[in-house]
Phi, psi and omega in degrees: 000322177300317181292323178298318179295313183293317181293325178296319177298315178297321176300315181297317182293315186287316181295339181291346175288328185250342188298332181276347184304312182289336182275355187303316180300324180289319177298318182301313183289324185286321184250006172064045172286146168280165184297320182288319181288341182298329181299336181288343174299324177276315187293325180302325179283307189293327182291311180289325179297307181293324184286331185255002179300325179296316178294323178298314178297321181291322180301322180294324179298318189274318188265346185109124190289323181293318181297313182291323179301311182298317180299318177299316180296317180296321178293324176296317180297314180299313179298320179298319177296316179297318179298318181294330180268000183304138180251352177211172183298319183294320177298318183292317180295320177297320178294319178298319179295320180294324172302320180296323178296311178300317177297324180292337177274317186285318191296307183292329177291328176297315180296319178295322178297329174295319180298324182268345183270325187251140180292143177298139183122209184302322182298314180288327179301314181296318178300313176297327176300315180295314184298316182292323176297321181291321181295318182282324185270351184298330178298318178292320178297323178297320179296317178297311181296321178298318179297317180296314183293320180291319184284325185263332180241251170203178188297334183296335182285349172291344175258315180300332183298337180289335187296301180295326179295313181298318179295324175295321178297319179297319180291326183280334188301310183296334182283323190251344184236129180271154182289143178273165177294136177272140183247126182300144179171185178221163183275135174271077185296317180299320178293319179297318180293314184292325178294316180294311181299317181295320178294319180297316180297318182294314180295317182299322179300315178292318181295321179294321178298322179295330184268318188247351179101163185285343182265358181299136182299318182291325175302308181296322180292324176295316178296316181295319180293321179298321178296316181297308186295318184288329173297317175299320176303313181298315179299318180296318181293324179292334182263347185285140175289325179230072186293152177291331175236095178301110186293343178294345175299329181281351177291332174284116187296328180294316182293316178298319177293326178299315179297323176295318177298317181298319177303315181290316183290324177299320176302317183292315185288322174299317182291322178300312178297313186298308187282326175292326175298317176299316187292314187288332180273318187271329181260312180279345176075029179287146170284168179303321180290319178297321179298315177301315179296329179298333181264001182299321179298340179300312182297320181297315182289321173303318178297321179295315179298318178295321180295318179296316181296317182299321185289322188257359179301318180295338183273312188253346185083171184281337188300311179305323180287328174296313184290307183296320177300316179293323179293318178299317180298316180295322177297316180297316180293320177299320179297322181292339180294342183278357180295145176217187184294343181264001183290156174238163181297309184292325185275332190229346184250313189297311182305300181297330178296321179289322176297314178302315185291323175302314180296318183290326175301316177296321186293311192291324176297311183296320181294316181299312180297316183293323181294328185257002179287134175066028179257130177304147183306319185288352180243009179296329177296317179293318178296319179296315180298323181291322178294314178294325180295316178298328177293312182289318180292317178299319177297314182292313180295314182297319178295324176299319179292319177298320180296324176298314177299318178302310181296320180296317181294322177296316179297315178299319180294321181294325181282336187281327183251145181298313182221068180287147178284162181293327177297318181295321180292313179299316183293325175300317178294318180297317180296319179296323180292322178292330173300313179293322177297321178296324178295319177303317182290327177295319176299321178298318179296320180294318178300312180300319184290320189269318193269315189289133177228127180252121180269159175303325178296330177293318179296320178299320181293318181295334179276355180103001177282171184291317184059175178287154179291169177298142179265000000 
């Protein structure tokens, strides 16, 4: 039941990244968004979510993880209610940003609670497998849920649906989850602010580049400001006695490699959902509900991949699953580059999507275990927050890069043909984006192959043995 409660929270937080995607046209007409500002309905959530995850993880370490977890879920519920009641664009964007804050508090503390609730070894491996499957498959479930709610009710229910779910989680938490030990410390507020502002500036720079071009003055200014602020963040963390991001975590080559792999894979999975949603609705002509159903096999196959990895990790270690998972994801994305205006869902989309999903299921379990392996108990919150932050930031940055590739390819296709159809232009852009996404996954495979090292003591720990203590 503890695992069910924690996984339910993670599912609610993760699927909220994609559940609004299918509802965007309805939101645009209802609240009079412009086409360019509509992207902020998604970005307002992912930016605050990714930017504040480090602070959320640290808060659980200091104040008690169960207490902080409940507060984060309640904040998420309140923001969802306000978003569903929004009467204009500003109110909705404010609510989405507040949702991101709640998610940034709840998600890393949920992962930390798994570390402290389940014994190291097979029991924790299975728990991480479920949590990772939910994290990876939540996006596809969000698309399905969004399609159902929009088609049967209206767009406001993609936000209202979180209210009863969140309240049930809050009521169940004190019964099934015990409070963790509180570790004395203080909040690194300056580090939290500079990391958040720096990430927002960096993501905004990529989004601006996709819209206005790389030579735009505001684009260049955003990148320059991001470099300055993030450099300041590193200097602050080096001098802080209790940093929000203990930089010594990056001294472990396995953990540093894990974060690099997560950055690349998050970019790929965000891009896969975003561009396939465009393709199946605009080119294949799927309705919102049909588009949601089209992604349902993704969650099932991710669960299969996560189950396989969880079962055989104690035997082979995480490295083979990291390498093989990234290669499968790259193969699936490379296959998707072959789609054209004559493609069908069964013939050109389903197969590569399943190959990609199997690889991602293997990856997320392995990455989660490796990121939290050999971490002192008092720092599991920070380690969890950093892993989630790299996922969100990698997804936001990667998607911005893929959108830039998409726009460039569309422009080239429009100039190349005298009277190209809109489907041809869109398909050309989608194929170019999938090429770049495949490159991201190849880089992830190379990092796993070259950087990750699994020691015999690591395998002993995965089997439930003592292994060496945290360093």
